[in-house]
Amino acid sequence: MRLRVDGDTRLLVLTGAGVSAESGVPTFRDANGLWESHPIEQVATPEGFDADPRLVWRFYSERRRKAKTVHPNPGHLALAEADGRMGDRFLLVTQNVDGLHRRAGSRRLVEIHGSLFETRCSVCPRAPFPDEREYLGDPPPCEECRTRGRDGRLRPAVVWFGEVLDPARLSQISSFIDDARGQLVFLAVGTSGVVYPAAGLVVQARAAGGETWLVNAEAADNTRAFHHFVKGPSGKVLPELFEWA
Ligand code: OAD
């Protein structure tokens, strides 16, 4: 089964941890997944960070370290190629924080759960900044807060449970769907379909008249919401999926 792309098609892609599995990045909910070995409330909530910021930074420092040792796989590269061919008729939304899409060459990219390689302040609204360092001791203070007599601490610029997604990023996605006017194709790849709002994009795409595709190693929670389901590893499926008309 192939996904036909012609000169009018607008392609919105959503990726999850599965697209990076063949690069050696652990997914979240599979056996040996990241959430199997680390309680979510300790390492992926603002309350966990308040309770033990050293533990949280050790966890993210380790993820930073590992993410630097892996490489994009043919699935990432196929999406970067689609980006290059389609230009502004293409948008990639990823829940992944590993930076592999960018390293593969994707440019029209919205990282809705943030990035492992950015840091921000836990208190003040300063913009996230690029940061690859590993913090193993006390979390570093925010310099901008310090000059104002506050004691903000730096934290990973990833979205945690209980936090809202950046409204500017969400409206970029909604605008893409609205502007597609009958030419929308939505493709979800490597995601279990349980974390919202990403899991609801298929419903939004269908409401806009879009054709919807899922590429996943196993059935996802919301498989029935899609018109087409291609079961298999994305590193093998994606390079063969598109039929360029
Ligand atoms: P999950 O771990 O929940 O799901 C990964 C999905 O990828 C599963 O359905 C697997 O069957 C599938 N999969 C595994 N290997 C694959 C492969 N080689 N090719 C294709 N599919 C494969 O990961 P996400 O859906 O990304 O959020 O999780 C969503 C969010 O939940 C994450 O962004 C993270 C997590 O908690 C936050 O941290 C806020």
mmCIF file of C-alpha atoms and ligand atoms in Angstrom:
data_model
loop_
_atom_site.group_PDB
_atom_site.id
_atom_site.type_symbol
_atom_site.label_atom_id
_atom_site.label_comp_id
_atom_site.label_asym_id
_atom_site.label_seq_id
_atom_site.Cartn_x
_atom_site.Cartn_y
_atom_site.Cartn_z
ATOM 1 C CA MET A 1 0.000 0.000 0.000
ATOM 2 C CA ARG A 2 1.500 3.344 -1.077
ATOM 3 C CA LEU A 3 0.668 6.913 -0.199
ATOM 4 C CA ARG A 4 0.279 8.972 -3.370
ATOM 5 C CA VAL A 5 1.605 12.528 -3.226
ATOM 6 C CA ASP A 6 0.852 14.911 -6.091
ATOM 7 C CA GLY A 7 1.581 18.589 -6.672
ATOM 8 C CA ASP A 8 -1.411 19.703 -4.543
ATOM 9 C CA THR A 9 -1.070 17.335 -1.574
ATOM 10 C CA ARG A 10 -0.509 18.900 1.847
ATOM 11 C CA LEU A 11 1.186 16.367 4.088
ATOM 12 C CA LEU A 12 1.036 16.649 7.876
ATOM 13 C CA VAL A 13 3.155 14.043 9.685
ATOM 14 C CA LEU A 14 3.108 13.217 13.386
ATOM 15 C CA THR A 15 5.924 11.108 14.799
ATOM 16 C CA GLY A 16 6.451 9.417 18.147
ATOM 17 C CA ALA A 17 9.144 7.382 19.832
ATOM 18 C CA GLY A 18 8.729 4.439 17.425
ATOM 19 C CA VAL A 19 10.367 6.380 14.566
ATOM 20 C CA SER A 20 13.601 6.530 16.594
ATOM 21 C CA ALA A 21 13.456 2.930 17.865
ATOM 22 C CA GLU A 22 15.590 1.624 14.996
ATOM 23 C CA SER A 23 18.203 4.268 15.880
ATOM 24 C CA GLY A 24 18.473 2.675 19.318
ATOM 25 C CA VAL A 25 16.446 5.238 21.304
ATOM 26 C CA PRO A 26 14.127 3.485 23.779
ATOM 27 C CA THR A 27 10.378 4.076 23.369
ATOM 28 C CA PHE A 28 8.218 4.860 26.415
ATOM 29 C CA ARG A 29 5.577 2.166 26.715
ATOM 30 C CA ASP A 30 7.066 -0.967 25.147
ATOM 31 C CA ALA A 31 8.736 -3.685 27.235
ATOM 32 C CA ASN A 32 12.010 -2.166 28.527
ATOM 33 C CA GLY A 33 10.598 1.261 27.614
ATOM 34 C CA LEU A 34 11.759 4.371 29.409
ATOM 35 C CA TRP A 35 8.681 4.608 31.635
ATOM 36 C CA GLU A 36 9.097 0.967 32.732
ATOM 37 C CA SER A 37 12.319 1.791 34.526
ATOM 38 C CA HIS A 38 11.574 5.350 35.721
ATOM 39 C CA PRO A 39 8.438 6.476 37.570
ATOM 40 C CA ILE A 40 6.896 9.245 35.458
ATOM 41 C CA GLU A 41 5.916 11.330 38.470
ATOM 42 C CA GLN A 42 9.545 11.448 39.652
ATOM 43 C CA VAL A 43 11.266 12.399 36.404
ATOM 44 C CA ALA A 44 8.619 13.937 34.139
ATOM 45 C CA THR A 45 6.454 16.266 36.222
ATOM 46 C CA PRO A 46 7.077 19.747 37.681
ATOM 47 C CA GLU A 47 6.363 18.280 41.129
ATOM 48 C CA GLY A 48 9.087 15.663 40.618
ATOM 49 C CA PHE A 49 11.546 18.421 39.697
ATOM 50 C CA ASP A 50 10.630 20.454 42.797
ATOM 51 C CA ALA A 51 11.055 17.366 44.990
ATOM 52 C CA ASP A 52 14.392 16.196 43.596
ATOM 53 C CA PRO A 53 15.948 18.348 40.841
ATOM 54 C CA ARG A 54 19.255 16.432 40.997
ATOM 55 C CA LEU A 55 17.522 13.158 40.173
ATOM 56 C CA VAL A 56 15.626 14.770 37.278
ATOM 57 C CA TRP A 57 18.802 16.327 35.843
ATOM 58 C CA ARG A 58 20.663 13.020 36.157
ATOM 59 C CA PHE A 59 17.879 11.342 34.169
ATOM 60 C CA TYR A 60 17.898 14.001 31.409
ATOM 61 C CA SER A 61 21.706 14.234 31.379
ATOM 62 C CA GLU A 62 21.792 10.515 30.709
ATOM 63 C CA ARG A 63 19.230 10.902 27.906
ATOM 64 C CA ARG A 64 21.330 13.755 26.451
ATOM 65 C CA ARG A 65 24.433 11.603 26.599
ATOM 66 C CA LYS A 66 22.759 8.653 24.874
ATOM 67 C CA ALA A 67 21.001 10.805 22.256
ATOM 68 C CA LYS A 68 24.420 12.119 21.144
ATOM 69 C CA THR A 69 25.583 8.584 20.359
ATOM 70 C CA VAL A 70 22.712 7.626 18.010
ATOM 71 C CA HIS A 71 22.030 8.518 14.374
ATOM 72 C CA PRO A 72 18.983 9.161 12.180
ATOM 73 C CA ASN A 73 17.634 6.029 10.481
ATOM 74 C CA PRO A 74 16.048 5.607 7.002
ATOM 75 C CA GLY A 75 12.630 6.577 8.445
ATOM 76 C CA HIS A 76 13.906 9.996 9.545
ATOM 77 C CA LEU A 77 15.654 10.415 6.188
ATOM 78 C CA ALA A 78 12.509 9.579 4.185
ATOM 79 C CA LEU A 79 10.607 12.312 6.039
ATOM 80 C CA ALA A 80 13.425 14.803 5.477
ATOM 81 C CA GLU A 81 13.299 13.966 1.767
ATOM 82 C CA ALA A 82 9.525 14.615 1.717
ATOM 83 C CA ASP A 83 10.184 17.973 3.419
ATOM 84 C CA GLY A 84 12.739 18.887 0.729
ATOM 85 C CA ARG A 85 10.463 17.847 -2.154
ATOM 86 C CA MET A 86 7.233 19.393 -0.873
ATOM 87 C CA GLY A 87 8.433 22.600 0.767
ATOM 88 C CA ASP A 88 5.644 24.486 2.531
ATOM 89 C CA ARG A 89 3.099 21.819 1.607
ATOM 90 C CA PHE A 90 4.779 19.645 4.276
ATOM 91 C CA LEU A 91 4.829 19.909 8.079
ATOM 92 C CA LEU A 92 6.363 17.469 10.547
ATOM 93 C CA VAL A 93 5.099 17.469 14.127
ATOM 94 C CA THR A 94 7.158 15.358 16.483
ATOM 95 C CA GLN A 95 6.628 14.292 20.067
ATOM 96 C CA ASN A 96 10.268 13.236 20.176
ATOM 97 C CA VAL A 97 12.848 15.303 22.005
ATOM 98 C CA ASP A 98 15.891 13.458 20.629
ATOM 99 C CA GLY A 99 16.731 15.922 17.809
ATOM 100 C CA LEU A 100 17.032 13.144 15.193
ATOM 101 C CA HIS A 101 14.588 14.696 12.697
ATOM 102 C CA ARG A 102 16.585 17.923 12.624
ATOM 103 C CA ARG A 103 19.841 15.992 12.255
ATOM 104 C CA ALA A 104 18.276 14.048 9.361
ATOM 105 C CA GLY A 105 17.622 17.352 7.577
ATOM 106 C CA SER A 106 13.956 18.094 8.388
ATOM 107 C CA ARG A 107 13.356 21.851 8.396
ATOM 108 C CA ARG A 108 9.584 22.266 8.612
ATOM 109 C CA LEU A 109 9.478 20.790 12.078
ATOM 110 C CA VAL A 110 7.435 21.442 15.217
ATOM 111 C CA GLU A 111 8.823 19.807 18.362
ATOM 112 C CA ILE A 112 5.650 19.871 20.468
ATOM 113 C CA HIS A 113 7.236 18.195 23.502
ATOM 114 C CA GLY A 114 10.358 20.383 23.397
ATOM 115 C CA SER A 115 13.970 19.320 22.933
ATOM 116 C CA LEU A 116 16.458 17.338 24.992
ATOM 117 C CA PHE A 117 19.128 19.772 23.822
ATOM 118 C CA GLU A 118 17.515 22.911 25.184
ATOM 119 C CA THR A 119 17.362 24.254 28.717
ATOM 120 C CA ARG A 120 15.086 26.861 30.257
ATOM 121 C CA CYS A 121 14.346 28.434 33.618
ATOM 122 C CA SER A 122 11.852 26.783 35.960
ATOM 123 C CA VAL A 123 10.629 30.220 37.104
ATOM 124 C CA CYS A 124 11.137 33.071 34.636
ATOM 125 C CA PRO A 125 9.819 33.248 31.050
ATOM 126 C CA ARG A 126 13.230 33.532 29.331
ATOM 127 C CA ALA A 127 13.345 31.659 26.026
ATOM 128 C CA PRO A 128 14.794 28.123 26.004
ATOM 129 C CA PHE A 129 18.447 28.116 24.903
ATOM 130 C CA PRO A 130 20.593 25.444 23.212
ATOM 131 C CA ASP A 131 22.428 23.364 25.812
ATOM 132 C CA GLU A 132 24.130 19.983 25.509
ATOM 133 C CA ARG A 133 25.725 19.894 28.954
ATOM 134 C CA GLU A 134 25.150 17.192 31.523
ATOM 135 C CA TYR A 135 24.330 18.312 35.057
ATOM 136 C CA LEU A 136 25.168 15.730 37.664
ATOM 137 C CA GLY A 137 25.333 17.892 40.785
ATOM 138 C CA ASP A 138 23.060 20.653 42.013
ATOM 139 C CA PRO A 139 20.984 22.147 39.194
ATOM 140 C CA PRO A 140 22.512 25.369 37.942
ATOM 141 C CA PRO A 141 20.829 28.649 38.903
ATOM 142 C CA CYS A 142 19.234 30.863 36.236
ATOM 143 C CA GLU A 143 21.560 33.840 35.752
ATOM 144 C CA GLU A 144 18.709 36.103 34.675
ATOM 145 C CA CYS A 145 16.772 35.343 37.866
ATOM 146 C CA ARG A 146 19.893 35.882 39.965
ATOM 147 C CA THR A 147 20.348 39.431 38.643
ATOM 148 C CA ARG A 148 16.768 40.128 39.792
ATOM 149 C CA GLY A 149 17.253 38.594 43.236
ATOM 150 C CA ARG A 150 15.176 35.489 42.466
ATOM 151 C CA ASP A 151 16.354 31.915 42.695
ATOM 152 C CA GLY A 152 15.103 30.247 39.516
ATOM 153 C CA ARG A 153 16.754 26.949 38.646
ATOM 154 C CA LEU A 154 17.497 25.713 35.162
ATOM 155 C CA ARG A 155 15.502 22.732 33.932
ATOM 156 C CA PRO A 156 15.286 20.700 30.720
ATOM 157 C CA ALA A 157 13.137 22.431 28.070
ATOM 158 C CA VAL A 158 10.900 19.411 27.600
ATOM 159 C CA VAL A 159 7.176 19.285 28.280
ATOM 160 C CA TRP A 160 6.256 17.313 31.379
ATOM 161 C CA PHE A 161 2.984 15.705 32.394
ATOM 162 C CA GLY A 162 0.538 18.267 33.678
ATOM 163 C CA GLU A 163 2.105 21.055 31.581
ATOM 164 C CA VAL A 164 0.470 22.820 28.661
ATOM 165 C CA LEU A 165 1.950 22.738 25.187
ATOM 166 C CA ASP A 166 3.177 25.964 23.609
ATOM 167 C CA PRO A 167 0.040 27.591 22.097
ATOM 168 C CA ALA A 168 2.071 29.085 19.217
ATOM 169 C CA ARG A 169 3.157 25.604 18.136
ATOM 170 C CA LEU A 170 -0.398 24.266 18.366
ATOM 171 C CA SER A 171 -1.787 27.117 16.305
ATOM 172 C CA GLN A 172 0.887 26.542 13.638
ATOM 173 C CA ILE A 173 -0.452 22.974 13.297
ATOM 174 C CA SER A 174 -4.103 24.087 13.226
ATOM 175 C CA SER A 175 -3.307 26.690 10.555
ATOM 176 C CA PHE A 176 -1.632 24.050 8.414
ATOM 177 C CA ILE A 177 -4.777 21.878 8.668
ATOM 178 C CA ASP A 178 -7.098 24.817 7.953
ATOM 179 C CA ASP A 179 -5.047 25.955 4.948
ATOM 180 C CA ALA A 180 -4.945 22.459 3.402
ATOM 181 C CA ARG A 181 -8.515 22.855 2.043
ATOM 182 C CA GLY A 182 -9.377 19.368 0.838
ATOM 183 C CA GLN A 183 -5.782 18.403 -0.007
ATOM 184 C CA LEU A 184 -4.777 17.185 3.450
ATOM 185 C CA VAL A 185 -3.083 13.869 4.110
ATOM 186 C CA PHE A 186 -2.252 13.079 7.736
ATOM 187 C CA LEU A 187 0.354 10.434 8.547
ATOM 188 C CA ALA A 188 1.133 9.263 12.089
ATOM 189 C CA VAL A 189 4.267 7.177 12.632
ATOM 190 C CA GLY A 190 5.550 5.232 15.638
ATOM 191 C CA THR A 191 3.184 6.548 18.263
ATOM 192 C CA SER A 192 0.917 4.643 20.651
ATOM 193 C CA GLY A 193 -1.901 7.202 20.370
ATOM 194 C CA VAL A 194 -2.467 7.659 24.099
ATOM 195 C CA VAL A 195 -0.945 11.089 24.841
ATOM 196 C CA TYR A 196 -3.035 14.144 23.949
ATOM 197 C CA PRO A 197 -3.270 16.504 22.198
ATOM 198 C CA ALA A 198 -1.048 14.660 19.665
ATOM 199 C CA ALA A 199 -3.299 11.581 19.744
ATOM 200 C CA GLY A 200 -6.264 13.776 18.744
ATOM 201 C CA LEU A 201 -4.675 15.139 15.570
ATOM 202 C CA VAL A 202 -6.128 12.284 13.517
ATOM 203 C CA VAL A 203 -9.631 13.383 14.549
ATOM 204 C CA GLN A 204 -8.837 17.006 13.703
ATOM 205 C CA ALA A 205 -7.432 15.929 10.310
ATOM 206 C CA ARG A 206 -10.508 13.832 9.504
ATOM 207 C CA ALA A 207 -12.819 16.652 10.497
ATOM 208 C CA ALA A 208 -10.987 18.769 7.923
ATOM 209 C CA GLY A 209 -11.646 16.105 5.268
ATOM 210 C CA GLY A 210 -8.124 14.655 5.397
ATOM 211 C CA GLU A 211 -7.054 11.178 4.360
ATOM 212 C CA THR A 212 -5.350 9.528 7.335
ATOM 213 C CA TRP A 213 -2.541 6.995 7.522
ATOM 214 C CA LEU A 214 -0.841 5.178 10.408
ATOM 215 C CA VAL A 215 2.548 3.460 10.175
ATOM 216 C CA ASN A 216 3.322 1.569 13.374
ATOM 217 C CA ALA A 217 5.020 -1.611 14.519
ATOM 218 C CA GLU A 218 1.853 -2.668 16.384
ATOM 219 C CA ALA A 219 -1.735 -1.458 16.440
ATOM 220 C CA ALA A 220 -1.974 1.838 18.307
ATOM 221 C CA ASP A 221 -4.732 2.798 20.771
ATOM 222 C CA ASN A 222 -6.459 4.862 18.087
ATOM 223 C CA THR A 223 -5.801 2.660 15.022
ATOM 224 C CA ARG A 224 -9.506 2.571 14.151
ATOM 225 C CA ALA A 225 -9.543 6.340 13.705
ATOM 226 C CA PHE A 226 -7.296 6.011 10.611
ATOM 227 C CA HIS A 227 -8.323 5.175 7.037
ATOM 228 C CA HIS A 228 -5.137 3.148 6.401
ATOM 229 C CA PHE A 229 -2.837 1.206 8.739
ATOM 230 C CA VAL A 230 0.539 -0.048 7.514
ATOM 231 C CA LYS A 231 1.991 -2.380 10.122
ATOM 232 C CA GLY A 232 5.770 -2.511 10.247
ATOM 233 C CA PRO A 233 8.965 -0.787 11.369
ATOM 234 C CA SER A 234 9.105 2.795 10.118
ATOM 235 C CA GLY A 235 12.746 2.503 9.020
ATOM 236 C CA LYS A 236 11.617 -0.072 6.452
ATOM 237 C CA VAL A 237 8.118 1.203 5.638
ATOM 238 C CA LEU A 238 8.711 4.956 5.185
ATOM 239 C CA PRO A 239 11.418 4.778 2.467
ATOM 240 C CA GLU A 240 8.928 2.761 0.333
ATOM 241 C CA LEU A 241 5.713 4.507 1.326
ATOM 242 C CA PHE A 242 5.445 7.577 -0.878
ATOM 243 C CA GLU A 243 4.464 7.401 -4.516
ATOM 244 C CA TRP A 244 5.510 10.719 -6.040
ATOM 245 C CA ALA A 245 3.098 11.745 -8.800
HETATM 246 P P1 OAD B 1 5.221 5.156 22.997
HETATM 247 O O1 OAD B 1 6.378 4.450 23.627
HETATM 248 O O2 OAD B 1 3.982 5.325 23.810
HETATM 249 O O3 OAD B 1 4.782 4.384 21.665
HETATM 250 C C1 OAD B 1 5.727 4.023 20.676
HETATM 251 C C2 OAD B 1 4.961 3.313 19.558
HETATM 252 O O4 OAD B 1 5.884 3.051 18.522
HETATM 253 C C3 OAD B 1 4.330 1.983 19.973
HETATM 254 O O5 OAD B 1 2.990 1.934 19.502
HETATM 255 C C4 OAD B 1 5.196 0.943 19.257
HETATM 256 O O6 OAD B 1 4.447 -0.196 18.840
HETATM 257 C C5 OAD B 1 5.687 1.728 18.062
HETATM 258 N N1 OAD B 1 6.990 1.288 17.527
HETATM 259 C C6 OAD B 1 8.035 0.714 18.185
HETATM 260 N N2 OAD B 1 9.053 0.491 17.355
HETATM 261 C C7 OAD B 1 8.662 0.928 16.125
HETATM 262 C C8 OAD B 1 9.254 0.984 14.835
HETATM 263 N N3 OAD B 1 10.496 0.548 14.622
HETATM 264 N N4 OAD B 1 8.535 1.505 13.822
HETATM 265 C C9 OAD B 1 7.268 1.950 14.005
HETATM 266 N N5 OAD B 1 6.646 1.913 15.187
HETATM 267 C C10 OAD B 1 7.329 1.429 16.248
HETATM 268 O O7 OAD B 1 5.766 6.545 22.447
HETATM 269 P P2 OAD B 1 4.962 7.863 22.012
HETATM 270 O O8 OAD B 1 3.656 7.523 21.371
HETATM 271 O O9 OAD B 1 5.913 8.713 21.268
HETATM 272 O O10 OAD B 1 5.681 12.452 26.334
HETATM 273 O O11 OAD B 1 4.673 8.534 23.406
HETATM 274 C C11 OAD B 1 4.013 9.774 23.409
HETATM 275 C C12 OAD B 1 4.505 10.605 24.558
HETATM 276 O O12 OAD B 1 4.359 9.867 25.763
HETATM 277 C C13 OAD B 1 6.002 10.934 24.525
HETATM 278 O O13 OAD B 1 6.293 12.069 23.733
HETATM 279 C C14 OAD B 1 6.299 11.200 25.959
HETATM 280 C C15 OAD B 1 5.584 10.013 26.535
HETATM 281 O O14 OAD B 1 5.206 10.046 27.833
HETATM 282 C C16 OAD B 1 6.266 13.227 27.255
HETATM 283 O O15 OAD B 1 7.326 12.946 27.779
HETATM 284 C C17 OAD B 1 5.498 14.473 27.556
#
